Coordinates of C-alpha atoms in Angstrom, one line a residue:
M1 CA 0.0 0.0 0.0
R2 CA 1.1 3.5 -0.7
I3 CA 0.5 5.8 2.3
R4 CA 0.9 9.6 2.5
V5 CA 1.6 10.7 6.0
V6 CA 1.0 14.5 6.5
G7 CA 2.7 15.9 9.5
A8 CA 6.3 15.1 10.3
G9 CA 6.2 15.7 14.1
T10 CA 6.4 13.0 16.8
M11 CA 3.2 11.2 15.7
G12 CA 3.8 11.5 12.0
R13 CA 7.3 10.2 12.0
G14 CA 6.2 7.3 14.3
I15 CA 3.4 6.4 11.9
A16 CA 5.8 6.6 9.0
Q17 CA 8.3 4.3 10.8
W18 CA 5.6 1.8 11.6
A19 CA 4.3 1.7 8.0
V20 CA 7.7 1.3 6.2
V21 CA 8.8 -1.5 8.6
A22 CA 5.5 -3.2 7.7
G23 CA 6.5 -3.0 4.0
H24 CA 4.4 -0.1 2.8
T25 CA 5.6 2.8 0.7
V26 CA 5.3 6.1 2.7
E27 CA 5.2 9.6 1.3
L28 CA 6.1 11.9 4.2
A29 CA 5.0 15.6 3.9
D30 CA 4.7 18.6 6.2
A31 CA 3.9 22.3 5.8
R32 CA 7.4 23.0 7.1
A33 CA 9.8 21.4 4.5
A34 CA 12.7 21.2 7.0
S35 CA 10.6 18.9 9.3
V36 CA 10.4 16.3 6.6
G37 CA 14.2 15.9 6.4
E38 CA 14.4 15.8 10.2
A39 CA 11.8 13.1 10.3
V40 CA 13.5 11.0 7.7
A41 CA 16.7 11.3 9.6
F42 CA 15.0 10.3 12.8
V43 CA 13.3 7.2 11.2
R44 CA 16.7 6.2 9.7
S45 CA 18.4 6.5 13.1
M46 CA 15.7 4.4 14.8
L47 CA 16.0 1.6 12.1
E48 CA 19.8 1.7 12.3
R49 CA 19.5 1.3 16.1
A50 CA 17.1 -1.7 15.6
A51 CA 19.7 -3.3 13.3
Q52 CA 22.5 -2.8 15.9
K53 CA 20.4 -4.5 18.5
G54 CA 19.5 -7.4 16.2
R55 CA 15.8 -6.6 15.9
M56 CA 16.1 -6.0 12.2
S57 CA 18.4 -7.3 9.5
R58 CA 20.5 -5.0 7.3
A59 CA 18.3 -6.0 4.3
E60 CA 15.1 -5.2 6.2
V61 CA 16.4 -1.8 7.2
D62 CA 17.5 -1.0 3.6
R63 CA 14.1 -2.2 2.3
A64 CA 12.2 0.0 4.8
L65 CA 14.3 3.1 4.1
A66 CA 13.9 2.6 0.3
G67 CA 10.1 2.9 0.9
L68 CA 10.3 6.2 2.7
L69 CA 9.9 9.1 0.3
A70 CA 10.0 12.9 1.1
L71 CA 7.5 15.2 -0.5
D72 CA 7.8 18.9 -1.1
S73 CA 4.2 19.6 -0.2
P74 CA 1.3 17.9 1.6
H75 CA -0.8 18.6 -1.5
A76 CA 1.6 17.2 -4.0
V77 CA -0.1 16.0 -7.2
P78 CA 0.7 12.3 -7.8
D79 CA 2.7 11.3 -10.8
G80 CA 0.9 8.9 -13.1
D81 CA -0.3 5.8 -11.2
D82 CA 1.5 6.8 -8.0
A83 CA -1.5 8.2 -6.2
P84 CA -1.6 7.2 -2.5
D85 CA -4.1 4.6 -1.4
L86 CA -4.4 6.3 2.0
V87 CA -3.6 9.6 3.6
V88 CA -2.9 9.7 7.3
E89 CA -3.0 13.2 8.8
A90 CA -1.0 13.9 11.9
V91 CA -1.0 17.7 12.1
M92 CA -1.9 20.0 15.0
E93 CA -5.0 19.2 17.0
D94 CA -7.2 21.9 15.5
L95 CA -10.4 21.1 13.6
E96 CA -10.0 24.0 11.1
V97 CA -6.5 23.1 10.3
K98 CA -7.4 19.4 9.7
A99 CA -10.5 20.2 7.7
E100 CA -8.6 22.6 5.5
L101 CA -5.9 20.0 4.8
F102 CA -8.4 17.4 3.8
T103 CA -10.5 19.7 1.5
G104 CA -7.2 20.6 -0.2
L105 CA -6.2 16.9 -0.6
E106 CA -9.7 16.1 -2.0
R107 CA -8.9 18.5 -4.9
V108 CA -5.7 16.8 -5.9
L109 CA -6.1 13.1 -5.0
P110 CA -8.4 10.6 -6.7
A111 CA -11.7 9.5 -5.1
T112 CA -10.2 6.1 -4.4
T113 CA -7.8 7.5 -1.8
V114 CA -9.0 6.9 1.7
F115 CA -8.5 9.7 4.3
A116 CA -7.7 9.1 7.9
T117 CA -7.2 11.6 10.8
N118 CA -5.0 10.8 13.8
T119 CA -7.1 13.1 16.0
S120 CA -7.2 12.1 19.7
S121 CA -10.0 14.4 20.7
L122 CA -11.8 16.0 17.8
S123 CA -15.0 14.7 16.2
V124 CA -14.2 12.6 13.1
T125 CA -17.7 13.4 11.8
R126 CA -17.2 17.2 12.0
I127 CA -13.8 16.9 10.2
G128 CA -15.4 14.8 7.4
A129 CA -18.4 17.1 7.1
R130 CA -16.3 19.6 5.3
L131 CA -15.5 17.1 2.4
A132 CA -17.6 16.7 -0.7
D133 CA -17.4 12.9 0.1
P134 CA -17.3 12.5 3.8
G135 CA -17.7 8.8 3.4
R136 CA -14.0 8.4 2.5
L137 CA -12.7 9.7 5.9
A138 CA -12.3 7.9 9.3
G139 CA -10.3 8.2 12.4
L140 CA -7.1 6.2 12.8
H141 CA -5.9 7.0 16.3
F142 CA -2.3 5.8 17.0
F143 CA -0.6 6.1 20.4
N144 CA 2.8 7.4 21.2
P145 CA 5.4 5.9 20.6
V146 CA 3.7 4.4 17.6
P147 CA 6.1 1.5 16.9
L148 CA 5.8 0.3 20.5
M149 CA 2.2 1.0 21.3
K150 CA 0.5 -1.9 19.5
L151 CA -3.0 -0.4 19.5
V152 CA -4.9 1.7 17.0
E153 CA -8.4 3.0 17.4
V154 CA -10.4 2.9 14.1
V155 CA -13.1 5.5 14.4
P156 CA -15.8 5.7 11.7
G157 CA -17.6 9.0 11.5
A158 CA -21.4 9.2 11.1
A159 CA -21.0 9.2 7.3
T160 CA -17.9 6.9 6.9
R161 CA -18.5 4.0 4.5
T162 CA -18.4 0.5 6.0
G163 CA -15.8 -0.5 3.5
V164 CA -13.4 2.3 4.7
T165 CA -13.6 1.0 8.3
A166 CA -12.9 -2.6 7.2
R167 CA -10.0 -1.5 5.0
L168 CA -8.3 0.5 7.7
T169 CA -8.8 -2.4 10.2
E170 CA -7.2 -4.8 7.8
L171 CA -4.3 -2.4 7.3
V172 CA -3.6 -2.1 11.0
E173 CA -4.0 -5.8 11.7
T174 CA -1.7 -6.9 8.8
S175 CA 0.9 -4.4 9.8
G176 CA 1.6 -5.7 13.3
H177 CA -0.8 -3.7 15.4
R178 CA -4.2 -4.4 17.0
A179 CA -7.2 -2.5 15.7
V180 CA -10.3 -1.7 17.8
T181 CA -13.4 -0.2 16.3
V182 CA -14.7 2.8 18.3
A183 CA -17.7 5.0 17.9
D184 CA -17.0 8.7 17.2
T185 CA -17.5 9.9 20.8
P186 CA -15.5 12.2 23.1
G187 CA -12.3 10.6 24.1
F188 CA -13.0 7.6 21.8
L189 CA -12.2 4.5 23.9
V190 CA -8.8 4.7 25.6
N191 CA -9.0 8.3 26.7
H192 CA -12.5 7.7 27.9
A193 CA -11.6 4.6 29.8
G194 CA -8.7 6.3 31.4
R195 CA -11.0 8.8 33.1
G196 CA -12.0 6.1 35.6
L197 CA -8.6 6.1 37.3
V198 CA -7.7 9.8 37.4
T199 CA -11.1 11.3 38.3
E200 CA -11.4 8.9 41.2
A201 CA -7.9 9.6 42.3
F202 CA -8.8 13.3 42.4
A203 CA -11.9 12.6 44.4
L204 CA -9.8 10.8 47.0
L205 CA -7.4 13.8 47.1
E206 CA -10.3 16.2 47.5
E207 CA -11.4 14.3 50.5
S208 CA -7.9 14.2 52.0
V209 CA -8.1 10.4 52.3
A210 CA -4.3 10.2 51.6
A211 CA -1.5 12.1 49.9
P212 CA -0.7 11.6 46.2
A213 CA 2.4 9.4 47.0
S214 CA 0.4 7.1 49.2
L215 CA -2.4 6.8 46.7
D216 CA 0.2 6.0 44.0
R217 CA 1.7 3.3 46.1
I218 CA -1.7 1.7 46.7
A219 CA -2.5 1.8 43.0
R220 CA 0.8 0.1 42.2
D221 CA 1.0 -2.4 45.0
V222 CA -2.6 -3.4 45.6
L223 CA -4.1 -3.0 42.1
G224 CA -0.9 -3.9 40.2
L225 CA -0.8 -0.8 38.0
R226 CA 2.6 0.1 36.5
M227 CA 2.2 3.7 37.5
G228 CA 0.0 5.4 40.1
P229 CA -2.5 8.0 38.9
F230 CA -0.6 11.1 40.1
E231 CA 2.8 10.0 38.7
L232 CA 1.0 9.2 35.4
M233 CA -0.5 12.7 35.3
D234 CA 2.9 14.1 36.0
L235 CA 4.3 12.1 33.0
T236 CA 1.6 13.1 30.5
G237 CA 1.2 16.6 31.9
L238 CA -1.7 17.8 34.0
D239 CA -2.6 20.4 31.5
V240 CA -3.2 17.7 28.9
T241 CA -5.0 15.5 31.5
A242 CA -7.3 18.3 32.6
S243 CA -8.2 19.2 29.1
V244 CA -9.1 15.6 28.3
M245 CA -11.2 15.3 31.5
E246 CA -13.1 18.4 30.6
T247 CA -13.6 17.4 27.0
V248 CA -15.0 13.9 27.9
W249 CA -17.2 15.2 30.7
T250 CA -18.6 18.0 28.6
G251 CA -19.0 15.8 25.6
F252 CA -21.1 13.3 27.6
R253 CA -23.3 16.1 29.0
H254 CA -21.7 16.3 32.4
A255 CA -22.2 12.6 33.2
D256 CA -21.6 12.1 36.9
R257 CA -19.1 9.2 36.7
L258 CA -16.9 11.3 34.5
R259 CA -17.0 14.4 36.7
P260 CA -13.5 16.2 36.9
S261 CA -12.1 17.8 40.0
Y262 CA -12.1 21.4 41.0
L263 CA -8.4 20.9 42.0
T264 CA -7.1 20.9 38.5
A265 CA -7.7 24.5 37.4
N266 CA -5.5 26.1 40.0
R267 CA -2.7 23.6 39.6
V268 CA -2.7 24.1 35.8
A269 CA -2.8 27.9 36.2
A270 CA 0.2 27.6 38.6
G271 CA 2.2 25.6 36.0
L272 CA 2.2 22.4 38.2
H273 CA 2.1 20.3 35.0
G274 CA 4.5 17.6 36.1
R275 CA 7.8 16.5 34.6
K276 CA 7.8 19.1 31.7
T277 CA 7.6 22.0 34.1
G278 CA 9.8 20.5 36.9
R279 CA 7.0 20.3 39.4
G280 CA 3.6 18.6 39.6
F281 CA 2.4 16.3 42.3
Y282 CA 6.2 15.5 42.7
A283 CA 9.3 17.7 42.3
Y284 CA 11.7 16.9 39.5
G285 CA 15.2 18.0 38.6
Q286 CA 18.6 17.7 40.2
G287 CA 18.5 16.4 43.7
E288 CA 14.8 15.6 43.5
A289 CA 13.6 12.0 43.8
G290 CA 10.2 12.5 42.2
P291 CA 7.9 9.5 42.6
D292 CA 10.9 7.3 43.5
A293 CA 11.4 8.9 46.9
P294 CA 12.0 6.2 49.6
E295 CA 9.0 5.4 51.7
P296 CA 9.3 5.7 55.5
G297 CA 9.3 2.2 57.0
P298 CA 6.8 1.2 59.7
A299 CA 7.8 1.5 63.4
G300 CA 9.3 -1.7 64.6
G301 CA 8.4 -3.8 67.6
D302 CA 5.6 -6.1 68.5
P303 CA 2.1 -4.9 69.2
A304 CA 1.3 -4.2 72.8
R305 CA -2.2 -5.8 72.7
D306 CA -4.2 -8.6 71.1
V307 CA -5.9 -8.3 67.8
A308 CA -9.5 -9.3 66.9
V309 CA -10.8 -9.4 63.4
T310 CA -14.4 -9.1 62.3
G311 CA -15.4 -11.4 59.4
D312 CA -13.2 -14.0 57.7
A313 CA -11.3 -11.8 55.2
A314 CA -8.3 -11.2 57.4
A315 CA -8.8 -13.9 60.1
S316 CA -5.2 -15.0 59.9
L317 CA -4.1 -11.7 61.5
A318 CA -6.2 -12.3 64.6
T319 CA -4.6 -13.3 67.9
V320 CA -7.8 -13.7 69.8
A321 CA -11.2 -15.0 68.8
A322 CA -13.3 -12.0 70.0
P323 CA -12.6 -8.4 71.1
S324 CA -11.6 -7.8 74.7
D325 CA -11.6 -4.6 76.6
T326 CA -8.1 -3.7 75.4
S327 CA -7.6 -5.5 72.0
L328 CA -7.4 -3.9 68.6
V329 CA -10.2 -4.6 66.3
L330 CA -9.6 -4.8 62.5
V331 CA -12.6 -4.5 60.3
P332 CA -12.4 -5.5 56.6
T333 CA -14.7 -3.1 54.8
W334 CA -16.3 -3.5 51.3
G335 CA -17.7 -0.3 50.0
T336 CA -18.6 1.0 53.5
S337 CA -16.7 3.0 56.1
V338 CA -15.0 2.0 59.3
A339 CA -17.3 4.5 61.1
A340 CA -20.4 2.7 59.8
A341 CA -19.0 -0.7 61.0
I342 CA -18.3 0.8 64.4
A343 CA -21.8 2.2 64.7
D344 CA -23.5 -0.9 63.3
G345 CA -21.5 -3.4 65.4
G346 CA -21.1 -1.4 68.6
L347 CA -17.3 -1.7 68.3
P348 CA -14.8 0.4 70.4
A349 CA -14.3 3.5 68.3
E350 CA -10.8 4.3 69.7
R351 CA -9.4 0.8 69.0
T352 CA -11.2 -0.2 65.7
L353 CA -9.4 0.3 62.4
G354 CA -10.3 -0.6 58.8
L355 CA -8.4 -3.1 56.6
D356 CA -8.9 -3.3 52.8
P357 CA -9.5 -7.0 51.9
L358 CA -8.1 -6.3 48.4
C359 CA -4.7 -5.8 49.9
L360 CA -4.4 -9.1 51.8
E361 CA -2.6 -10.9 48.9
S362 CA -0.5 -7.8 47.9
P363 CA 2.9 -6.5 49.2
R364 CA 1.1 -3.6 50.9
R365 CA -1.5 -3.4 53.6
V366 CA -3.9 -0.4 53.8
L367 CA -5.1 0.6 57.2
A368 CA -7.9 3.1 57.7
V369 CA -8.3 5.3 60.7
T370 CA -11.2 7.4 61.9
P371 CA -11.2 10.7 63.9
A372 CA -11.8 8.5 67.1
T373 CA -8.8 6.2 66.6
E374 CA -6.1 6.4 69.3
A375 CA -2.5 7.0 68.2
S376 CA -1.3 4.0 70.1
A377 CA -3.9 1.8 68.3
V378 CA -2.5 3.0 65.0
R379 CA 1.1 2.1 66.0
D380 CA 0.1 -1.3 67.2
A381 CA -2.0 -2.0 64.1
V382 CA 0.9 -1.0 61.8
A383 CA 3.2 -3.4 63.7
V384 CA 0.7 -6.2 63.3
L385 CA 0.3 -5.7 59.5
A386 CA 4.0 -5.3 59.0
R387 CA 5.0 -8.6 60.7
D388 CA 5.3 -10.5 57.4
G389 CA 7.4 -7.8 55.8
A390 CA 4.6 -6.0 54.0
A391 CA 4.6 -2.3 53.6
V392 CA 1.8 -0.4 55.4
T393 CA -0.1 2.7 54.3
V394 CA -2.3 4.5 56.7
V395 CA -5.3 6.4 55.2
R396 CA -8.2 8.3 56.5
D397 CA -11.5 6.5 56.7
T398 CA -13.7 6.6 53.6
A399 CA -16.4 4.6 52.0
G400 CA -14.6 1.4 50.9
S401 CA -10.9 2.1 50.5
P402 CA -8.7 3.9 48.0
A403 CA -8.1 0.7 46.0
Q404 CA -11.7 -0.3 46.1
R405 CA -12.8 3.1 44.9
L406 CA -10.3 3.2 42.1
L407 CA -11.2 -0.3 40.9
A408 CA -15.0 0.5 41.1
S409 CA -14.5 3.6 39.0
L410 CA -12.4 1.8 36.4
V411 CA -15.1 -0.9 36.1
N412 CA -18.1 1.5 36.2
V413 CA -16.6 3.8 33.5
A414 CA -15.7 0.8 31.3
T415 CA -19.2 -0.8 31.6
G416 CA -20.6 2.6 30.8
I417 CA -18.6 2.6 27.5
V418 CA -19.9 -0.8 26.4
E419 CA -23.4 0.0 27.6
R420 CA -23.4 3.0 25.3
G421 CA -22.3 0.8 22.4
I422 CA -19.0 2.8 22.0
A423 CA -17.0 -0.4 21.6
A424 CA -17.3 -4.1 21.9
P425 CA -16.6 -5.8 25.3
D426 CA -13.6 -7.7 23.9
D427 CA -12.2 -4.5 22.4
I428 CA -12.5 -2.6 25.6
D429 CA -10.3 -5.0 27.6
V430 CA -7.8 -5.2 24.7
A431 CA -7.6 -1.4 24.3
V432 CA -7.2 -0.8 28.1
T433 CA -4.4 -3.3 28.5
L434 CA -2.5 -2.2 25.4
G435 CA -3.3 1.5 25.5
L436 CA -3.1 2.1 29.3
G437 CA -0.9 -0.7 30.4
Y438 CA -3.3 -2.0 33.1
P439 CA -2.6 -5.6 34.3
R440 CA -5.9 -6.7 33.0
G441 CA -8.9 -5.2 31.2
P442 CA -11.6 -3.7 33.5
L443 CA -14.3 -6.3 32.4
A444 CA -12.0 -9.2 33.0
W445 CA -10.8 -7.6 36.3
A446 CA -14.4 -7.3 37.5
D447 CA -15.0 -10.9 36.7
T448 CA -11.9 -11.9 38.7
V449 CA -13.3 -10.1 41.7
G450 CA -16.8 -11.4 40.9
A451 CA -19.6 -9.4 39.1
A452 CA -21.9 -9.8 42.1
R453 CA -19.2 -8.5 44.5
M454 CA -18.4 -5.6 42.2
L455 CA -22.1 -4.7 42.1
A456 CA -22.3 -4.9 45.9
L457 CA -19.2 -2.6 46.1
L458 CA -20.7 0.1 43.9
R459 CA -24.1 -0.1 45.6
A460 CA -22.5 0.3 49.0
L461 CA -20.4 3.3 47.8
H462 CA -23.5 4.9 46.2
A463 CA -25.5 4.3 49.4
E464 CA -22.8 5.6 51.8
T465 CA -21.8 8.7 49.9
G466 CA -25.0 9.6 48.0
D467 CA -22.7 10.4 45.1
P468 CA -24.3 9.4 41.7
R469 CA -20.8 8.8 40.3
Y470 CA -21.1 5.4 42.0
R471 CA -24.5 4.4 40.6
P472 CA -23.8 1.0 39.0
T473 CA -24.4 0.7 35.2
L474 CA -27.2 -1.4 33.9
W475 CA -24.6 -3.5 32.1
L476 CA -23.0 -4.5 35.3
T477 CA -26.3 -4.9 37.2
Q478 CA -27.9 -7.2 34.7
R479 CA -24.9 -9.5 34.3
A480 CA -24.3 -9.8 38.0
R481 CA -28.0 -10.7 38.5
L482 CA -27.8 -13.3 35.8
G483 CA -24.5 -14.8 36.9
L484 CA -22.9 -13.9 33.5
P485 CA -19.4 -12.6 32.8
L486 CA -19.2 -8.8 32.2
I487 CA -17.7 -9.5 28.8
T488 CA -21.1 -11.1 27.7
P489 CA -22.4 -9.1 24.7
M490 CA -25.9 -7.6 24.3
A491 CA -28.7 -10.0 23.4
P492 CA -29.2 -10.1 19.6
L493 CA -32.5 -8.7 18.3
P494 CA -34.5 -10.1 15.3
E495 CA -34.0 -8.3 12.1

């Protein structure tokens, strides 16, 4: 296939590298002529490095570079039969700029050339609406760095022809990446699914449940995420994250479960964007440890009192069968607060602490304290939980726990995506694992916990907080009631 890539910046050069390695001929163009030469040199250096590391042969590198052609203009008129089969646009994220580019290309390229926009946030339908033939355009959303991020969102607009979608999907799949078809909605699939983690992390921060570093440690060690939400936002840039949060929330008419935080505006205005400005939720630069700062260890020593545990989730930690007048009481909570457990069970408020059952098989224990908890009880509880070498994070009491709330939000947002028909269930899990690096897709993750248990968690969070962001989706509710996996598709309807 002959592909014209317009835009020689980070995304454009990445797309060009991916395409030539897959055996396609790539015409690379940019409004700034010097950018094309720089991009060609960059692709050459990346392929040479691949050859040095043994990932490509010399012949493969030479063949790929021979297929990389520099154009003088994005609107170059093809010579004879050398018209591109596809144009992939990777210019600035501005609807007017993209629409003007495609209307100009429509005048010089044949009707058989398919157009694709790499937009990450703009409406594919609105871009295509400027064309005489909007059916030839679709979204082809790559992720950075393109050669390593093996996912591409194929986004048909409202007028895109079915054959165009199928053709782009085949191109992606035969060129080494995984294609997922996504409806033309705000945030498409991956950016939409990613709101579950960051919006809930901000909600926890708003409530002063724990500091960003503590919440990041919980996300990594208890949920198994490669990066916590705050270090992730520091990496991508809070200005970018805040913009995406607002776009998705506004685009879905202020849906409660996508609600952004009031905390972002001031942090963005203050330039606390993360790594690129030297300071975000962490400080960066010479002498600064950033997210890698060492964690203070728990106080040593044996607990000065016995430990009783309510329920079976953490029974192995108990040293006595029932609470005495002096013993600590650990309460495993699921969607409810320690305060509620104390009130409902008549437990001693000064000696009762919460324990997240999600953390029992992880290298980190999460201990929740209420305003009534004695300082000595906290020290003794930390000593109990650290006996097997586990790290211990102390958080303030909240409905559920930080890990439970993050997981509940991930699952609720993902089931909202599939409920709206934005993407197929299989594609959601694939896109989230490939595009966001989560240890498993949110639907499979919920099934691992148990659909009924996830439903109980969200209902408890909703009841305790009154916040509609925790209202369970119908998709989750139905499948939990029927005993079906969350990946079960919708029932087919007769023609």
